[in-house]
Short mmCIF file of C-alpha atoms and ligand atoms in Angstrom, two decimals:
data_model
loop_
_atom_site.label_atom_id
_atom_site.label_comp_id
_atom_site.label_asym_id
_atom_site.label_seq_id
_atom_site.Cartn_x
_atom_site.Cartn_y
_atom_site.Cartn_z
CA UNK W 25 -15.71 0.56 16.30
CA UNK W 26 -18.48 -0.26 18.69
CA UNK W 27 -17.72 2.77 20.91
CA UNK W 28 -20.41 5.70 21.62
CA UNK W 29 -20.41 7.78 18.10
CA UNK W 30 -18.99 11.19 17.96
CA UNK W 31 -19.36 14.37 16.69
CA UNK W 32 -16.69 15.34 14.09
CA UNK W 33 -15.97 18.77 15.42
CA UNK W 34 -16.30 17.12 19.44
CA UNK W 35 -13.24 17.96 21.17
CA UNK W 36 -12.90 14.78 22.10
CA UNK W 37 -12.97 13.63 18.77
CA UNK W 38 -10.33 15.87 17.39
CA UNK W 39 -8.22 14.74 19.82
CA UNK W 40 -8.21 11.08 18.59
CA UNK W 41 -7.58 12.79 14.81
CA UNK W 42 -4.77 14.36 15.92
CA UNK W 43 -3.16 11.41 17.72
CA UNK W 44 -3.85 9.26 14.80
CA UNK W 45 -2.20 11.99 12.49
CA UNK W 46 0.42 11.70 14.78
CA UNK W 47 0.98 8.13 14.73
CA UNK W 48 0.88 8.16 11.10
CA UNK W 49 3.94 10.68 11.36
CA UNK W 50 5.17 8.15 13.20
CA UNK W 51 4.77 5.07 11.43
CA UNK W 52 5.96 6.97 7.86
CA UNK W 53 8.81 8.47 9.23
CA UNK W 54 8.22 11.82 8.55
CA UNK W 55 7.99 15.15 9.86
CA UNK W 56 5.19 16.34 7.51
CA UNK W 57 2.80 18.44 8.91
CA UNK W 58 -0.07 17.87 6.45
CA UNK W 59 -0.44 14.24 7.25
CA UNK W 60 -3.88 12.46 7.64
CA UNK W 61 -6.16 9.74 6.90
CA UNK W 62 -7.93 10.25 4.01
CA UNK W 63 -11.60 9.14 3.62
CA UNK W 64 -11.76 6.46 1.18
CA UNK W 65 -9.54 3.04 0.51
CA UNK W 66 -5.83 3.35 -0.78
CA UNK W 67 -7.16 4.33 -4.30
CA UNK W 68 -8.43 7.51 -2.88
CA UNK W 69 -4.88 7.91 -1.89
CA UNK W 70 -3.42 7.12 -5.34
CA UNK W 71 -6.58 9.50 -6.91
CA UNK W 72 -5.46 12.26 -4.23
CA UNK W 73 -1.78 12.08 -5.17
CA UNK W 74 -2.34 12.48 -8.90
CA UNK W 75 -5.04 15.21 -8.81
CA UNK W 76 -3.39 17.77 -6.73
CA UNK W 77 0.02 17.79 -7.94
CA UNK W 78 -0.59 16.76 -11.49
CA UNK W 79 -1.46 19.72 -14.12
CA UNK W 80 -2.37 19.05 -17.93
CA UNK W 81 0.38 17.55 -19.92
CA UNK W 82 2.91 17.67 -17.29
CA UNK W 83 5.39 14.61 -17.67
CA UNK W 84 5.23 12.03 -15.38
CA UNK W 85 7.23 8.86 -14.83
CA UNK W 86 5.63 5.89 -13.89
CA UNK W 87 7.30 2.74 -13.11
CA UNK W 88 5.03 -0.50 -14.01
CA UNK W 89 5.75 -4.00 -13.09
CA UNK W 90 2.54 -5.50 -11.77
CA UNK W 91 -1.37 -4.02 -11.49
CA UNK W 92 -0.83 -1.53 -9.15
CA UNK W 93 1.76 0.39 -10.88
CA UNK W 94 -0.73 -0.28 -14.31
CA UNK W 95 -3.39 1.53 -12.03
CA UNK W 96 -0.81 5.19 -11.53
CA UNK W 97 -1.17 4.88 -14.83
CA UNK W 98 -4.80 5.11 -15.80
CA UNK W 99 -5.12 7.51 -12.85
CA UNK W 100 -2.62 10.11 -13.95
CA UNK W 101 -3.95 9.91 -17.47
CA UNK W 102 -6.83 10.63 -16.31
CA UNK W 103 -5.96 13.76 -14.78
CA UNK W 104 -4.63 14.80 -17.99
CA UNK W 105 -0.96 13.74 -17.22
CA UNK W 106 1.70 12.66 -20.29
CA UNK W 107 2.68 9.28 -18.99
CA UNK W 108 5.42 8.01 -19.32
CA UNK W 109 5.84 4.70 -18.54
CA UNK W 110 7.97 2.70 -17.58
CA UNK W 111 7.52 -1.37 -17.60
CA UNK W 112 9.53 -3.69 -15.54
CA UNK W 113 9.36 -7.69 -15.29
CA UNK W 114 6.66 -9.03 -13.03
CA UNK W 115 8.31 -10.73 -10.11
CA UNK W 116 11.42 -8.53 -10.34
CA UNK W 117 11.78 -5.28 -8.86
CA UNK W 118 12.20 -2.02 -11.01
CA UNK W 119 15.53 -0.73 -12.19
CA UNK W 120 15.64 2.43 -10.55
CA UNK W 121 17.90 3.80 -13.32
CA UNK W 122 15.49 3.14 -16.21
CA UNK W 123 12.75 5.56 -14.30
CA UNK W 124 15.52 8.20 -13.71
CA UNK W 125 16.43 8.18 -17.26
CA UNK W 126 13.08 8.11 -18.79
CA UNK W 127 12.31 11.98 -19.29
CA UNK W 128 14.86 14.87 -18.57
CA UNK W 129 12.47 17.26 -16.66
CA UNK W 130 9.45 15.19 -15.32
CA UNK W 131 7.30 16.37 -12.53
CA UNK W 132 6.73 13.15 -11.13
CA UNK W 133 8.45 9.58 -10.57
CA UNK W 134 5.92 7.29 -9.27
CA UNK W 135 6.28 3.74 -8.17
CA UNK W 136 4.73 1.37 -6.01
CA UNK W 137 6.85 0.44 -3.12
CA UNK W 138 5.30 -3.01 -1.83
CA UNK W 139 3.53 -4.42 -5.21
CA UNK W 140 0.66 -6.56 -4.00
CA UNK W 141 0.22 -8.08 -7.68
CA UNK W 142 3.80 -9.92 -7.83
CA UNK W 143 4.97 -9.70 -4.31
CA UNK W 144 7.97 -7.49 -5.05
CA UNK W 145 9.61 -4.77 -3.39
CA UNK W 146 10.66 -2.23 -5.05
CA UNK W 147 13.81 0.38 -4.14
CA UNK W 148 12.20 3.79 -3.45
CA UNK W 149 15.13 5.40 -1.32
CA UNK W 150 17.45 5.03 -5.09
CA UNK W 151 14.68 6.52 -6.40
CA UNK W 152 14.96 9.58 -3.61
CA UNK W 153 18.59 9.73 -3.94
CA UNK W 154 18.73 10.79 -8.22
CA UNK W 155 15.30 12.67 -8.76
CA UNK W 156 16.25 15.38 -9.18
CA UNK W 157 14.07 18.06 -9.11
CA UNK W 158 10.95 16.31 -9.83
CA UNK W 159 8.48 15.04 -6.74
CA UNK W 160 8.55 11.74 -5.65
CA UNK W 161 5.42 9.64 -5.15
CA UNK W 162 5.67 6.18 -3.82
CA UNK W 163 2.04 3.82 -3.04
CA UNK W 164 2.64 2.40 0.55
CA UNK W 165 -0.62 0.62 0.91
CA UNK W 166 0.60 -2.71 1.15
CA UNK W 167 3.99 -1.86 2.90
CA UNK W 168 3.35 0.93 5.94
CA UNK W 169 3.43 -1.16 8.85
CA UNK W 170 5.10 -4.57 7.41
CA UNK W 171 8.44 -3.56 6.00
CA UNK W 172 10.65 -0.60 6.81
CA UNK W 173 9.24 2.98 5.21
CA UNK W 174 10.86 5.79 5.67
CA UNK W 175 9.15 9.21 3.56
CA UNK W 176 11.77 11.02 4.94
CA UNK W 177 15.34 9.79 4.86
CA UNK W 178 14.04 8.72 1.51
CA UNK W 179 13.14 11.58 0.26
CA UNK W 180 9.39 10.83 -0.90
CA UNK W 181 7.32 14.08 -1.36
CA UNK W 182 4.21 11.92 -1.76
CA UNK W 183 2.93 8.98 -0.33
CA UNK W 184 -0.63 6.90 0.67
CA UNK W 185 -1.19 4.00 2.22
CA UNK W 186 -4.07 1.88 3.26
CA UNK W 187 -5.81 0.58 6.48
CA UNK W 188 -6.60 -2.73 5.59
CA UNK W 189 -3.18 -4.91 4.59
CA UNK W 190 -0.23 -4.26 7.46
CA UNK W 191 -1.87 -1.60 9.91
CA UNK W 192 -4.91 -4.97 10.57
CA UNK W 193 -7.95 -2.47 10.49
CA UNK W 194 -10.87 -2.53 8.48
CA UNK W 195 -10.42 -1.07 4.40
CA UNK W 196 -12.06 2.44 4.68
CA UNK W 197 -9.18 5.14 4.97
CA UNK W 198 -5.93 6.00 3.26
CA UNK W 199 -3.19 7.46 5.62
CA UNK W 200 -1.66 10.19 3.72
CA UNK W 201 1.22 12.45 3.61
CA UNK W 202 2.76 15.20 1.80
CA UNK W 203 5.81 17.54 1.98
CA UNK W 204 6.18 21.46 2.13
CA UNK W 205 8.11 21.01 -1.28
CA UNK W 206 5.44 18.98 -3.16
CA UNK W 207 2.65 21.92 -1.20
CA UNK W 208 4.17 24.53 -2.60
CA UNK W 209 3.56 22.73 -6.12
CA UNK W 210 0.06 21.84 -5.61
CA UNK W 211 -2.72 22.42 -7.54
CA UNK W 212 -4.58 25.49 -6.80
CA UNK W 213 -8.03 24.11 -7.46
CA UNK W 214 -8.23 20.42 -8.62
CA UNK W 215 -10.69 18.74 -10.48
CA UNK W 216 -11.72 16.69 -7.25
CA UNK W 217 -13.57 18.54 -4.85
CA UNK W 218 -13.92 15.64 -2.39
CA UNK W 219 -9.96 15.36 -2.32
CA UNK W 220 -8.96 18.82 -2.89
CA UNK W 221 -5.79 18.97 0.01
CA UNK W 222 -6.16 22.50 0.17
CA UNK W 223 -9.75 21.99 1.62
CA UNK W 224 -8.69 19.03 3.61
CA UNK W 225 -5.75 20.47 5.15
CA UNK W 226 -7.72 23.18 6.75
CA UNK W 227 -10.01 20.29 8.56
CA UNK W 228 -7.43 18.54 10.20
CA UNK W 229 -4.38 20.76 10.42
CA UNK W 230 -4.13 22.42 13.56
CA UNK W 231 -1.36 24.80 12.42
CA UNK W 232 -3.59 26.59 10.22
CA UNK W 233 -6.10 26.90 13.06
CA UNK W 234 -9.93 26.67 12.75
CA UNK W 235 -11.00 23.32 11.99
CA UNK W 236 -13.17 24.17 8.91
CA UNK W 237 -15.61 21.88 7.59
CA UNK W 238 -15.36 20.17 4.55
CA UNK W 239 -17.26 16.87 4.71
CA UNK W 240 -18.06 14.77 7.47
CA UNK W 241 -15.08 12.56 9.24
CA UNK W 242 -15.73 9.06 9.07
CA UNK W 243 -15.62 8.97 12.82
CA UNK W 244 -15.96 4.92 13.28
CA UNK W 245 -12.87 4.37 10.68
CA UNK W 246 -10.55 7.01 12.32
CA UNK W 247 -10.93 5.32 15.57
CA UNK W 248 -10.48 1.94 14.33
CA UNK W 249 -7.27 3.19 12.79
CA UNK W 250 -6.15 4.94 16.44
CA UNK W 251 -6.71 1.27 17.68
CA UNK W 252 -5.13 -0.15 14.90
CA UNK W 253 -1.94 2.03 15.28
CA UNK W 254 -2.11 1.72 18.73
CA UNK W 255 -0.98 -2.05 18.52
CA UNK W 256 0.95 -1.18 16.04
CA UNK W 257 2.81 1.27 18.96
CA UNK W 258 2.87 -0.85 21.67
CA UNK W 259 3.98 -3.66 20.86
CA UNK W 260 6.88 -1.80 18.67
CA UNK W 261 7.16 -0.93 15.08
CA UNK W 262 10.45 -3.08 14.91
CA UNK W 263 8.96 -5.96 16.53
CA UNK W 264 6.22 -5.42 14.16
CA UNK W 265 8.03 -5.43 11.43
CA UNK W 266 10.09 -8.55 12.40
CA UNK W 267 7.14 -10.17 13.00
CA UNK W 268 5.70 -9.87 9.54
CA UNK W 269 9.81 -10.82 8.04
CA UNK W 270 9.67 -13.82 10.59
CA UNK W 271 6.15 -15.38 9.43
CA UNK W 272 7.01 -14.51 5.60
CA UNK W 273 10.38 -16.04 5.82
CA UNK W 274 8.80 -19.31 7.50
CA UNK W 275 6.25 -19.59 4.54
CA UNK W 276 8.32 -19.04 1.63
CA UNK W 277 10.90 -21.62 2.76
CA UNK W 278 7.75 -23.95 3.52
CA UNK W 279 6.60 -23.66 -0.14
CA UNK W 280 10.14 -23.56 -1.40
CA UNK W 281 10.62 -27.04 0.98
CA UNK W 282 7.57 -28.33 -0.98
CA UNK W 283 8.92 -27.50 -4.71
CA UNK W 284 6.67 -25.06 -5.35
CA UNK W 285 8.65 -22.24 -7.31
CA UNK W 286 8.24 -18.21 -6.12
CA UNK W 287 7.47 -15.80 -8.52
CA UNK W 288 9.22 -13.06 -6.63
CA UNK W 289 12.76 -13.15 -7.25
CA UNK W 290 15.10 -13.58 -4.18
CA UNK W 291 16.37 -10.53 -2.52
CA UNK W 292 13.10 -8.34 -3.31
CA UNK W 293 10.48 -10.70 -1.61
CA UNK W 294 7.98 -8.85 0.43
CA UNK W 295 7.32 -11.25 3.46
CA UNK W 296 3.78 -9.76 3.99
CA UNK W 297 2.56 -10.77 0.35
CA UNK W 298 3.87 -14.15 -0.85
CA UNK W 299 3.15 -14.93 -4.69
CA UNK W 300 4.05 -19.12 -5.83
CA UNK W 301 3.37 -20.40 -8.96
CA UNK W 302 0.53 -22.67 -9.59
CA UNK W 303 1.75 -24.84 -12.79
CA UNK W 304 -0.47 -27.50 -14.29
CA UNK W 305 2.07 -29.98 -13.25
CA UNK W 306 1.10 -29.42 -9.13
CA UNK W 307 -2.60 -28.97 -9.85
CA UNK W 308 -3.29 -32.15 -12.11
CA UNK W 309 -6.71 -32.13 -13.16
CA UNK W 310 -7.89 -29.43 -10.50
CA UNK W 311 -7.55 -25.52 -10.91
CA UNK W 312 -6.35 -23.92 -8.81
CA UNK W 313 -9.39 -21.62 -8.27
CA UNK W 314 -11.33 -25.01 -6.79
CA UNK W 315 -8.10 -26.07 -4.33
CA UNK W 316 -8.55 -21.65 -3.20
CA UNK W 317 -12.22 -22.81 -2.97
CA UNK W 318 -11.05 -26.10 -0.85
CA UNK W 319 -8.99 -23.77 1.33
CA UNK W 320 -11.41 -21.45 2.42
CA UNK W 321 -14.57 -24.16 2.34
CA UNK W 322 -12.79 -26.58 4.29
CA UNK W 323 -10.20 -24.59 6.54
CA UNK W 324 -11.69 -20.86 6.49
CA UNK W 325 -8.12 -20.01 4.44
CA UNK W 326 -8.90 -17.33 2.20
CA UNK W 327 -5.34 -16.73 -0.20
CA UNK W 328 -5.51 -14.16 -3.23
CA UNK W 329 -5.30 -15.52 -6.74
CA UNK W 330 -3.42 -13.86 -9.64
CA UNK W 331 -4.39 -10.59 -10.52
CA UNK W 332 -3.83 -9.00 -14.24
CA UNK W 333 -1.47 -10.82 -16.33
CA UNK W 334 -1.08 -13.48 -13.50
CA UNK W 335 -4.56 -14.73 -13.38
CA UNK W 336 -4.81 -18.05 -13.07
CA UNK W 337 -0.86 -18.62 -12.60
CA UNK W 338 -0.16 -17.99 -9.18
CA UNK W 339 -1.56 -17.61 -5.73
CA UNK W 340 -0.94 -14.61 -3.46
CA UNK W 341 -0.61 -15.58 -0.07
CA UNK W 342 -1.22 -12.86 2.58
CA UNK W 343 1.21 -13.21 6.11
CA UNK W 344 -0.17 -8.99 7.30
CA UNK W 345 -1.10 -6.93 10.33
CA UNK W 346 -2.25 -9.29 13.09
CA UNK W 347 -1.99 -12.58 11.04
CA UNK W 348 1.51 -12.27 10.58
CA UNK W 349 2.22 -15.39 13.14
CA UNK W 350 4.23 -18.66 12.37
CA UNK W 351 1.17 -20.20 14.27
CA UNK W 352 -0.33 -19.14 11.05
CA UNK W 353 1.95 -19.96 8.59
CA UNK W 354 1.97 -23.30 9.86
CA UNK W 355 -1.54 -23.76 9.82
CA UNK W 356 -1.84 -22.84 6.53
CA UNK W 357 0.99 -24.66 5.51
CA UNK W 358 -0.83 -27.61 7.21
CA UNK W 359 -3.77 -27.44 5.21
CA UNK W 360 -2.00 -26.62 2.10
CA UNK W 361 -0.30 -30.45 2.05
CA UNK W 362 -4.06 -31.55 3.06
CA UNK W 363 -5.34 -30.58 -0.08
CA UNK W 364 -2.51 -30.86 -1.99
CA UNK W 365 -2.32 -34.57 -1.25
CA UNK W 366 -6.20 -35.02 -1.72
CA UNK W 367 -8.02 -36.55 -4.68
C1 LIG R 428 -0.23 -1.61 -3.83
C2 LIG R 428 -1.68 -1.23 -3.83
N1 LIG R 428 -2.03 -0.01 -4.25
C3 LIG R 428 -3.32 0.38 -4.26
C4 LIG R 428 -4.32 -0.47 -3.85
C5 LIG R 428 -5.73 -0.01 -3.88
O1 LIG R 428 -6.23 0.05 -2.60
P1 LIG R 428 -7.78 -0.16 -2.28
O2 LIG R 428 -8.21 -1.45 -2.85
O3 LIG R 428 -7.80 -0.11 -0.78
O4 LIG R 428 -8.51 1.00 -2.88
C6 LIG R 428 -4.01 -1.74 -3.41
C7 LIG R 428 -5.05 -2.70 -2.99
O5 LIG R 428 -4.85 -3.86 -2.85
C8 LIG R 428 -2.65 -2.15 -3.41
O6 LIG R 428 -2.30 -3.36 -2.99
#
């Protein structure tokens, strides 16, 4: 990010876009040609995948069991779509089956693969394999780059991600990526200018060839993400990816060890987002917003608290990108007992 700034239409620039693009093709498994990182954190992604593929009253599915999937839903009604939503438990993954079922003919099922609100992983490849002829739009911000993702072989016609949880670089874009089959049901002209695809695609696709511009690339970001992915690409997505199930495992048993119960239920844990409740009988007379506080005051250990519903309840421990290390987990883990066991 400190390197010499560049133009956005520098050769030398465009370059960089396309090998990022690239990587991203990479990294989602997918042969999609209009693939690209998106200017703007992983909402612009969500916003993006609603308002060109979503038109007035047009049925979509949305599967909701933690904030994330709440936040499809105020998005796509906002774009005018008939929600229909779906509500699962939160710390269980969805039942694929009740978001097939919900509406004969919709034109979207939308879920959010790693939900960073419970810790839960939810199955998007059974969602691939029954929808039918509707699109299939899955939110990868928290998972690209920590577990296995695969757009492709699961057939997802839609997804966004973001730079800032797995991928370790900065919040500030949201890799994107969209099939021919969900293109050729786009939205002519959407109601966002700023993330109209059709404008976007003729920036940074080099099939369609002239690079036309439509706003200015946010040159520092897109070569903070090259870096990023380049990590990610040498030292291996699997190792990667084993990495973040290694340090994940090695906390949750550590918390289990200590009697502290997991909100996410067993088999659908994501390792790079761990979620443990915080019950009145650990904390005593303390909240747990003051032993956070402790954490981070005392030991520079910043963990999440509850979000929605779960305010207040749990703790959401992040193991992502280049802090996924059992040196890590064991310092934390360290520090945890510290001020667990203090006054
Ligand atoms: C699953 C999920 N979706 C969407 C978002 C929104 O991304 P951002 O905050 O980068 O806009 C987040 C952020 O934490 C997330 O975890």
């Amino acid at each position: 990010m400190t390197a010499p700034m560049l133009g956005h239409l520098d050769p030398v620039f465009l370059e960089v876009l396309d090998e990022v693009c690239d990587k991203l093709r990479n990294l989602f498994h997918t042969t999609n040609a209009l693939t690209l990182p998106l200017s703007g954190t992983g909402s612009a992604g969500m916003e993006a995948s609603f308002v060109n593929f979503v038109r007035p009253g047009d049925p979509v599915v949305i599967g909701v069991n933690g904030v994330f999937g709440e936040r499809m839903c105020e998005v796509a009604d906002r774009v005018g779509a008939q929600v229909i939503r779906v509500d699962g438990e939160w710390g269980a993954p969805l039942d694929p089956q009740s978001l097939l079922r919900a509406h004969r003919h919709p034109s979207i099922i939308a879920a959010v693969h790693a939900e960073t609100s419970t810790g839960v992983e939810n199955d998007i490849a059974a969602l691939g394999a029954e929808k039918g002829d509707a699109l299939l739009l899955a939110d990868m911000v928290t998972s690209l780059g920590g577990i296995p993702v695969e757009v492709d072989a699961w057939g997802v016609d839609i997804a966004y991600a973001g730079t800032q949880k797995c991928l370790g670089v900065p919040p500030g874009l949201s890799p994107f990526t969209v099939s021919e089959r969900a293109l050729s049901r786009r939205v002519e002209r959407p109601s966002s200018w700023y993330l109209d695809l059709g404008l976007l695609a003729k920036y940074v696709d080099t099939q369609l060839g002239a690079r036309v511009y439509h706003h200015t690339a946010p040159i520092t970001m897109i070569r903070a993400l090259e870096a990023g992915l380049g990590v990610i690409a040498s030292e291996g997505e699997e190792a990667v990816i084993e990495r973040h199930r290694q340090s994940g495992n090695a906390l949750q048993a550590g918390l289990e060890d200590r009697e502290f119960i997991l909100l996410a239920e067993k088999g659908s844990r994501l390792p790079q987002l761990t979620t443990v409740h915080m019950t009145k009988k650990r904390l005593g007379d303390r909240s747990e917003a003051q032993l956070r506080k402790r954490l981070l005051d005392e030991y520079s250990i910043e963990v999440g608290g509850g979000a929605g519903k779960l305010q207040g309840a749990i703790w959401r421990i992040g193991c992502m990108g280049h802090s996924a290390r059992k040196s890590n987990v064991a310092t934390f883990l360290a520090a945890f007992d510290a001020i667990m066991e203090a006054p």
